[in-house]
Amino acid sequence: MQVVAERGDITEQHVDAVVNAANSTLLGGGGVDGAIHRRGGREILDACRQLRAGDYPDGLPVGAAVATTAGQLPARWVIHTVGPVYSPGEDRSNSLASCHGEALRVADSLGARSVAFPAISTGVYGYPAGEAAGIAVRTVRAAETAVETVRFVLFDERTRELFDAEIERD
């Protein structure tokens, strides 16, 4: 599997699936979630409302992943996953790893071969970017998946450098 990190806008990625760092409501929010919903259009929100009306009436659990249409995005699908809120007193690394593993499992079920990930949980959820990068890269590399390309698309240069360092190390 090819694993790369780049600075960019995840809503502009021409990949099979874009991973959304969603909140549990699946109804949009700030950061990556808000950007994906805004750029992807109403189709994504409608699909998320259907998920809430069906399998996820209480919202998507932390570490789980589910797919919808990508609406107006250049990708085919959006894979929504809910990352953990960082807690210095509680190890939530397994939940963050689950986000990446479950997203790849969903990608496999869709037949996706290229997936773009953001830095899950590093925004308002407060996960330290360096720690999150290590968890993300190790989890993706260890996954048994048919996905051929994983692209970490990062908002700023500092985070890209942290992900690059983990990719080089691993």
JSON list of C-alpha atoms in Angstrom, two decimals:
[
{"chain": "A", "resi": 1, "resn": "MET", "atom": "CA", "xyz": [0.00, 0.00, 0.00]},
{"chain": "A", "resi": 2, "resn": "GLN", "atom": "CA", "xyz": [1.21, 3.50, -0.81]},
{"chain": "A", "resi": 3, "resn": "VAL", "atom": "CA", "xyz": [0.88, 5.87, 2.16]},
{"chain": "A", "resi": 4, "resn": "VAL", "atom": "CA", "xyz": [1.54, 9.58, 1.64]},
{"chain": "A", "resi": 5, "resn": "ALA", "atom": "CA", "xyz": [0.94, 12.85, 3.47]},
{"chain": "A", "resi": 6, "resn": "GLU", "atom": "CA", "xyz": [0.25, 16.18, 1.81]},
{"chain": "A", "resi": 7, "resn": "ARG", "atom": "CA", "xyz": [-0.97, 19.60, 2.76]},
{"chain": "A", "resi": 8, "resn": "GLY", "atom": "CA", "xyz": [-4.28, 20.38, 1.13]},
{"chain": "A", "resi": 9, "resn": "ASP", "atom": "CA", "xyz": [-8.04, 20.53, 1.16]},
{"chain": "A", "resi": 10, "resn": "ILE", "atom": "CA", "xyz": [-9.66, 17.15, 1.70]},
{"chain": "A", "resi": 11, "resn": "THR", "atom": "CA", "xyz": [-12.80, 18.30, -0.12]},
{"chain": "A", "resi": 12, "resn": "GLU", "atom": "CA", "xyz": [-10.78, 18.59, -3.36]},
{"chain": "A", "resi": 13, "resn": "GLN", "atom": "CA", "xyz": [-9.37, 15.05, -3.35]},
{"chain": "A", "resi": 14, "resn": "HIS", "atom": "CA", "xyz": [-9.97, 12.88, -6.41]},
{"chain": "A", "resi": 15, "resn": "VAL", "atom": "CA", "xyz": [-10.08, 9.54, -4.60]},
{"chain": "A", "resi": 16, "resn": "ASP", "atom": "CA", "xyz": [-12.62, 6.77, -4.24]},
{"chain": "A", "resi": 17, "resn": "ALA", "atom": "CA", "xyz": [-13.42, 7.69, -0.64]},
{"chain": "A", "resi": 18, "resn": "VAL", "atom": "CA", "xyz": [-12.84, 10.68, 1.61]},
{"chain": "A", "resi": 19, "resn": "VAL", "atom": "CA", "xyz": [-12.90, 10.08, 5.35]},
{"chain": "A", "resi": 20, "resn": "ASN", "atom": "CA", "xyz": [-14.89, 12.59, 7.35]},
{"chain": "A", "resi": 21, "resn": "ALA", "atom": "CA", "xyz": [-13.87, 13.39, 10.93]},
{"chain": "A", "resi": 22, "resn": "ALA", "atom": "CA", "xyz": [-17.55, 13.54, 11.86]},
{"chain": "A", "resi": 23, "resn": "ASN", "atom": "CA", "xyz": [-19.34, 14.22, 15.09]},
{"chain": "A", "resi": 24, "resn": "SER", "atom": "CA", "xyz": [-21.71, 11.56, 16.39]},
{"chain": "A", "resi": 25, "resn": "THR", "atom": "CA", "xyz": [-24.83, 13.33, 15.08]},
{"chain": "A", "resi": 26, "resn": "LEU", "atom": "CA", "xyz": [-23.64, 12.88, 11.47]},
{"chain": "A", "resi": 27, "resn": "LEU", "atom": "CA", "xyz": [-25.40, 16.17, 10.68]},
{"chain": "A", "resi": 28, "resn": "GLY", "atom": "CA", "xyz": [-22.39, 18.38, 10.03]},
{"chain": "A", "resi": 29, "resn": "GLY", "atom": "CA", "xyz": [-20.36, 20.61, 12.29]},
{"chain": "A", "resi": 30, "resn": "GLY", "atom": "CA", "xyz": [-17.12, 22.53, 12.18]},
{"chain": "A", "resi": 31, "resn": "GLY", "atom": "CA", "xyz": [-13.69, 21.77, 10.79]},
{"chain": "A", "resi": 32, "resn": "VAL", "atom": "CA", "xyz": [-13.39, 18.90, 8.31]},
{"chain": "A", "resi": 33, "resn": "ASP", "atom": "CA", "xyz": [-16.98, 17.81, 8.99]},
{"chain": "A", "resi": 34, "resn": "GLY", "atom": "CA", "xyz": [-18.42, 21.21, 8.14]},
{"chain": "A", "resi": 35, "resn": "ALA", "atom": "CA", "xyz": [-16.23, 21.58, 5.05]},
{"chain": "A", "resi": 36, "resn": "ILE", "atom": "CA", "xyz": [-17.30, 18.18, 3.69]},
{"chain": "A", "resi": 37, "resn": "HIS", "atom": "CA", "xyz": [-20.98, 18.90, 4.28]},
{"chain": "A", "resi": 38, "resn": "ARG", "atom": "CA", "xyz": [-20.74, 22.40, 2.73]},
{"chain": "A", "resi": 39, "resn": "ARG", "atom": "CA", "xyz": [-18.81, 21.35, -0.36]},
{"chain": "A", "resi": 40, "resn": "GLY", "atom": "CA", "xyz": [-20.56, 17.99, -0.79]},
{"chain": "A", "resi": 41, "resn": "GLY", "atom": "CA", "xyz": [-24.02, 19.52, -0.68]},
{"chain": "A", "resi": 42, "resn": "ARG", "atom": "CA", "xyz": [-27.41, 18.40, 0.47]},
{"chain": "A", "resi": 43, "resn": "GLU", "atom": "CA", "xyz": [-27.01, 14.81, -0.73]},
{"chain": "A", "resi": 44, "resn": "ILE", "atom": "CA", "xyz": [-24.58, 14.05, 2.10]},
{"chain": "A", "resi": 45, "resn": "LEU", "atom": "CA", "xyz": [-26.83, 15.58, 4.76]},
{"chain": "A", "resi": 46, "resn": "ASP", "atom": "CA", "xyz": [-29.85, 13.71, 3.39]},
{"chain": "A", "resi": 47, "resn": "ALA", "atom": "CA", "xyz": [-27.92, 10.41, 3.47]},
{"chain": "A", "resi": 48, "resn": "CYS", "atom": "CA", "xyz": [-26.79, 11.10, 7.04]},
{"chain": "A", "resi": 49, "resn": "ARG", "atom": "CA", "xyz": [-30.36, 11.85, 8.09]},
{"chain": "A", "resi": 50, "resn": "GLN", "atom": "CA", "xyz": [-31.39, 8.48, 6.64]},
{"chain": "A", "resi": 51, "resn": "LEU", "atom": "CA", "xyz": [-28.68, 6.78, 8.70]},
{"chain": "A", "resi": 52, "resn": "ARG", "atom": "CA", "xyz": [-29.92, 8.54, 11.83]},
{"chain": "A", "resi": 53, "resn": "ALA", "atom": "CA", "xyz": [-33.50, 7.51, 11.05]},
{"chain": "A", "resi": 54, "resn": "GLY", "atom": "CA", "xyz": [-32.39, 3.90, 10.55]},
{"chain": "A", "resi": 55, "resn": "ASP", "atom": "CA", "xyz": [-29.33, 2.17, 11.98]},
{"chain": "A", "resi": 56, "resn": "TYR", "atom": "CA", "xyz": [-27.99, 5.06, 14.09]},
{"chain": "A", "resi": 57, "resn": "PRO", "atom": "CA", "xyz": [-30.88, 6.78, 15.91]},
{"chain": "A", "resi": 58, "resn": "ASP", "atom": "CA", "xyz": [-28.54, 7.68, 18.79]},
{"chain": "A", "resi": 59, "resn": "GLY", "atom": "CA", "xyz": [-25.71, 8.78, 16.51]},
{"chain": "A", "resi": 60, "resn": "LEU", "atom": "CA", "xyz": [-22.56, 7.07, 15.27]},
{"chain": "A", "resi": 61, "resn": "PRO", "atom": "CA", "xyz": [-20.43, 5.66, 18.10]},
{"chain": "A", "resi": 62, "resn": "VAL", "atom": "CA", "xyz": [-16.81, 6.76, 18.60]},
{"chain": "A", "resi": 63, "resn": "GLY", "atom": "CA", "xyz": [-14.49, 4.55, 16.54]},
{"chain": "A", "resi": 64, "resn": "ALA", "atom": "CA", "xyz": [-17.21, 3.32, 14.17]},
{"chain": "A", "resi": 65, "resn": "ALA", "atom": "CA", "xyz": [-17.44, 4.19, 10.48]},
{"chain": "A", "resi": 66, "resn": "VAL", "atom": "CA", "xyz": [-20.22, 4.34, 7.91]},
{"chain": "A", "resi": 67, "resn": "ALA", "atom": "CA", "xyz": [-20.38, 5.45, 4.26]},
{"chain": "A", "resi": 68, "resn": "THR", "atom": "CA", "xyz": [-22.62, 7.80, 2.32]},
{"chain": "A", "resi": 69, "resn": "THR", "atom": "CA", "xyz": [-22.61, 9.35, -1.11]},
{"chain": "A", "resi": 70, "resn": "ALA", "atom": "CA", "xyz": [-20.01, 12.08, -1.65]},
{"chain": "A", "resi": 71, "resn": "GLY", "atom": "CA", "xyz": [-22.57, 14.41, -3.20]},
{"chain": "A", "resi": 72, "resn": "GLN", "atom": "CA", "xyz": [-20.76, 17.16, -5.09]},
{"chain": "A", "resi": 73, "resn": "LEU", "atom": "CA", "xyz": [-17.27, 16.15, -3.92]},
{"chain": "A", "resi": 74, "resn": "PRO", "atom": "CA", "xyz": [-14.89, 14.70, -6.53]},
{"chain": "A", "resi": 75, "resn": "ALA", "atom": "CA", "xyz": [-14.74, 11.45, -4.50]},
{"chain": "A", "resi": 76, "resn": "ARG", "atom": "CA", "xyz": [-17.29, 8.65, -4.89]},
{"chain": "A", "resi": 77, "resn": "TRP", "atom": "CA", "xyz": [-18.05, 8.16, -1.19]},
{"chain": "A", "resi": 78, "resn": "VAL", "atom": "CA", "xyz": [-17.64, 9.80, 2.19]},
{"chain": "A", "resi": 79, "resn": "ILE", "atom": "CA", "xyz": [-16.74, 7.50, 5.05]},
{"chain": "A", "resi": 80, "resn": "HIS", "atom": "CA", "xyz": [-17.84, 9.13, 8.30]},
{"chain": "A", "resi": 81, "resn": "THR", "atom": "CA", "xyz": [-16.03, 8.23, 11.52]},
{"chain": "A", "resi": 82, "resn": "VAL", "atom": "CA", "xyz": [-16.20, 9.75, 14.99]},
{"chain": "A", "resi": 83, "resn": "GLY", "atom": "CA", "xyz": [-12.88, 10.25, 16.70]},
{"chain": "A", "resi": 84, "resn": "PRO", "atom": "CA", "xyz": [-12.32, 10.40, 20.43]},
{"chain": "A", "resi": 85, "resn": "VAL", "atom": "CA", "xyz": [-11.99, 13.62, 22.39]},
{"chain": "A", "resi": 86, "resn": "TYR", "atom": "CA", "xyz": [-8.44, 13.72, 23.79]},
{"chain": "A", "resi": 87, "resn": "SER", "atom": "CA", "xyz": [-8.05, 13.14, 27.51]},
{"chain": "A", "resi": 88, "resn": "PRO", "atom": "CA", "xyz": [-4.61, 13.39, 29.10]},
{"chain": "A", "resi": 89, "resn": "GLY", "atom": "CA", "xyz": [-5.81, 11.15, 31.93]},
{"chain": "A", "resi": 90, "resn": "GLU", "atom": "CA", "xyz": [-7.33, 8.39, 29.80]},
{"chain": "A", "resi": 91, "resn": "ASP", "atom": "CA", "xyz": [-5.75, 6.43, 26.95]},
{"chain": "A", "resi": 92, "resn": "ARG", "atom": "CA", "xyz": [-8.11, 6.69, 23.98]},
{"chain": "A", "resi": 93, "resn": "SER", "atom": "CA", "xyz": [-5.62, 5.55, 21.37]},
{"chain": "A", "resi": 94, "resn": "ASN", "atom": "CA", "xyz": [-7.61, 2.36, 20.66]},
{"chain": "A", "resi": 95, "resn": "SER", "atom": "CA", "xyz": [-10.64, 4.47, 19.74]},
{"chain": "A", "resi": 96, "resn": "LEU", "atom": "CA", "xyz": [-8.55, 6.59, 17.38]},
{"chain": "A", "resi": 97, "resn": "ALA", "atom": "CA", "xyz": [-7.01, 3.49, 15.83]},
{"chain": "A", "resi": 98, "resn": "SER", "atom": "CA", "xyz": [-10.51, 2.05, 15.41]},
{"chain": "A", "resi": 99, "resn": "CYS", "atom": "CA", "xyz": [-11.53, 5.08, 13.34]},
{"chain": "A", "resi": 100, "resn": "HIS", "atom": "CA", "xyz": [-8.80, 4.30, 10.82]},
{"chain": "A", "resi": 101, "resn": "GLY", "atom": "CA", "xyz": [-9.29, 0.54, 10.80]},
{"chain": "A", "resi": 102, "resn": "GLU", "atom": "CA", "xyz": [-13.07, 0.78, 10.51]},
{"chain": "A", "resi": 103, "resn": "ALA", "atom": "CA", "xyz": [-12.80, 3.37, 7.72]},
{"chain": "A", "resi": 104, "resn": "LEU", "atom": "CA", "xyz": [-10.60, 0.98, 5.76]},
{"chain": "A", "resi": 105, "resn": "ARG", "atom": "CA", "xyz": [-13.01, -1.90, 6.45]},
{"chain": "A", "resi": 106, "resn": "VAL", "atom": "CA", "xyz": [-15.86, 0.22, 5.05]},
{"chain": "A", "resi": 107, "resn": "ALA", "atom": "CA", "xyz": [-13.65, 1.22, 2.08]},
{"chain": "A", "resi": 108, "resn": "ASP", "atom": "CA", "xyz": [-13.08, -2.46, 1.34]},
{"chain": "A", "resi": 109, "resn": "SER", "atom": "CA", "xyz": [-16.82, -3.15, 1.48]},
{"chain": "A", "resi": 110, "resn": "LEU", "atom": "CA", "xyz": [-17.33, -0.43, -1.13]},
{"chain": "A", "resi": 111, "resn": "GLY", "atom": "CA", "xyz": [-14.50, -1.59, -3.38]},
{"chain": "A", "resi": 112, "resn": "ALA", "atom": "CA", "xyz": [-12.56, 1.64, -2.81]},
{"chain": "A", "resi": 113, "resn": "ARG", "atom": "CA", "xyz": [-8.88, 1.51, -3.74]},
{"chain": "A", "resi": 114, "resn": "SER", "atom": "CA", "xyz": [-7.88, 5.09, -2.82]},
{"chain": "A", "resi": 115, "resn": "VAL", "atom": "CA", "xyz": [-8.79, 6.81, 0.45]},
{"chain": "A", "resi": 116, "resn": "ALA", "atom": "CA", "xyz": [-8.03, 10.28, 1.80]},
{"chain": "A", "resi": 117, "resn": "PHE", "atom": "CA", "xyz": [-7.91, 10.75, 5.58]},
{"chain": "A", "resi": 118, "resn": "PRO", "atom": "CA", "xyz": [-7.80, 13.98, 7.59]},
{"chain": "A", "resi": 119, "resn": "ALA", "atom": "CA", "xyz": [-5.96, 14.17, 10.93]},
{"chain": "A", "resi": 120, "resn": "ILE", "atom": "CA", "xyz": [-8.87, 12.70, 12.91]},
{"chain": "A", "resi": 121, "resn": "SER", "atom": "CA", "xyz": [-9.48, 14.20, 16.38]},
{"chain": "A", "resi": 122, "resn": "THR", "atom": "CA", "xyz": [-6.66, 16.77, 16.15]},
{"chain": "A", "resi": 123, "resn": "GLY", "atom": "CA", "xyz": [-8.90, 19.82, 15.78]},
{"chain": "A", "resi": 124, "resn": "VAL", "atom": "CA", "xyz": [-11.45, 20.77, 18.41]},
{"chain": "A", "resi": 125, "resn": "TYR", "atom": "CA", "xyz": [-11.21, 17.25, 19.91]},
{"chain": "A", "resi": 126, "resn": "GLY", "atom": "CA", "xyz": [-7.69, 18.19, 21.02]},
{"chain": "A", "resi": 127, "resn": "TYR", "atom": "CA", "xyz": [-5.68, 15.07, 20.20]},
{"chain": "A", "resi": 128, "resn": "PRO", "atom": "CA", "xyz": [-1.96, 15.98, 19.93]},
{"chain": "A", "resi": 129, "resn": "ALA", "atom": "CA", "xyz": [-1.11, 15.85, 16.23]},
{"chain": "A", "resi": 130, "resn": "GLY", "atom": "CA", "xyz": [2.15, 13.94, 16.65]},
{"chain": "A", "resi": 131, "resn": "GLU", "atom": "CA", "xyz": [0.51, 11.24, 18.73]},
{"chain": "A", "resi": 132, "resn": "ALA", "atom": "CA", "xyz": [-2.45, 11.03, 16.34]},
{"chain": "A", "resi": 133, "resn": "ALA", "atom": "CA", "xyz": [-0.09, 10.75, 13.36]},
{"chain": "A", "resi": 134, "resn": "GLY", "atom": "CA", "xyz": [1.69, 7.76, 14.88]},
{"chain": "A", "resi": 135, "resn": "ILE", "atom": "CA", "xyz": [-1.58, 5.98, 15.66]},
{"chain": "A", "resi": 136, "resn": "ALA", "atom": "CA", "xyz": [-2.99, 6.71, 12.20]},
{"chain": "A", "resi": 137, "resn": "VAL", "atom": "CA", "xyz": [0.05, 5.61, 10.21]},
{"chain": "A", "resi": 138, "resn": "ARG", "atom": "CA", "xyz": [0.65, 2.44, 12.26]},
{"chain": "A", "resi": 139, "resn": "THR", "atom": "CA", "xyz": [-3.01, 1.44, 12.02]},
{"chain": "A", "resi": 140, "resn": "VAL", "atom": "CA", "xyz": [-3.23, 2.00, 8.28]},
{"chain": "A", "resi": 141, "resn": "ARG", "atom": "CA", "xyz": [0.01, 0.13, 7.63]},
{"chain": "A", "resi": 142, "resn": "ALA", "atom": "CA", "xyz": [-1.09, -2.83, 9.77]},
{"chain": "A", "resi": 143, "resn": "ALA", "atom": "CA", "xyz": [-4.55, -3.10, 8.21]},
{"chain": "A", "resi": 144, "resn": "GLU", "atom": "CA", "xyz": [-5.45, -6.07, 6.05]},
{"chain": "A", "resi": 145, "resn": "THR", "atom": "CA", "xyz": [-7.07, -4.17, 3.22]},
{"chain": "A", "resi": 146, "resn": "ALA", "atom": "CA", "xyz": [-7.37, -4.06, -0.55]},
{"chain": "A", "resi": 147, "resn": "VAL", "atom": "CA", "xyz": [-6.98, -0.26, -0.47]},
{"chain": "A", "resi": 148, "resn": "GLU", "atom": "CA", "xyz": [-3.95, 0.60, -2.58]},
{"chain": "A", "resi": 149, "resn": "THR", "atom": "CA", "xyz": [-3.42, 4.27, -1.73]},
{"chain": "A", "resi": 150, "resn": "VAL", "atom": "CA", "xyz": [-3.93, 6.11, 1.54]},
{"chain": "A", "resi": 151, "resn": "ARG", "atom": "CA", "xyz": [-3.44, 9.84, 1.41]},
{"chain": "A", "resi": 152, "resn": "PHE", "atom": "CA", "xyz": [-3.35, 11.83, 4.64]},
{"chain": "A", "resi": 153, "resn": "VAL", "atom": "CA", "xyz": [-4.53, 15.31, 3.64]},
{"chain": "A", "resi": 154, "resn": "LEU", "atom": "CA", "xyz": [-3.53, 17.81, 6.28]},
{"chain": "A", "resi": 155, "resn": "PHE", "atom": "CA", "xyz": [-4.67, 21.37, 6.83]},
{"chain": "A", "resi": 156, "resn": "ASP", "atom": "CA", "xyz": [-1.33, 22.86, 7.87]},
{"chain": "A", "resi": 157, "resn": "GLU", "atom": "CA", "xyz": [2.36, 22.32, 7.17]},
{"chain": "A", "resi": 158, "resn": "ARG", "atom": "CA", "xyz": [3.27, 21.40, 10.77]},
{"chain": "A", "resi": 159, "resn": "THR", "atom": "CA", "xyz": [0.77, 18.51, 10.81]},
{"chain": "A", "resi": 160, "resn": "ARG", "atom": "CA", "xyz": [1.93, 17.34, 7.38]},
{"chain": "A", "resi": 161, "resn": "GLU", "atom": "CA", "xyz": [5.51, 17.23, 8.67]},
{"chain": "A", "resi": 162, "resn": "LEU", "atom": "CA", "xyz": [4.42, 15.15, 11.68]},
{"chain": "A", "resi": 163, "resn": "PHE", "atom": "CA", "xyz": [2.61, 12.66, 9.43]},
{"chain": "A", "resi": 164, "resn": "ASP", "atom": "CA", "xyz": [5.56, 12.56, 7.01]},
{"chain": "A", "resi": 165, "resn": "ALA", "atom": "CA", "xyz": [7.89, 11.76, 9.90]},
{"chain": "A", "resi": 166, "resn": "GLU", "atom": "CA", "xyz": [5.66, 8.85, 10.96]},
{"chain": "A", "resi": 167, "resn": "ILE", "atom": "CA", "xyz": [5.44, 7.56, 7.39]},
{"chain": "A", "resi": 168, "resn": "GLU", "atom": "CA", "xyz": [9.25, 7.67, 7.08]},
{"chain": "A", "resi": 169, "resn": "ARG", "atom": "CA", "xyz": [9.69, 5.99, 10.48]},
{"chain": "A", "resi": 170, "resn": "ASP", "atom": "CA", "xyz": [7.22, 3.19, 9.95]}
]
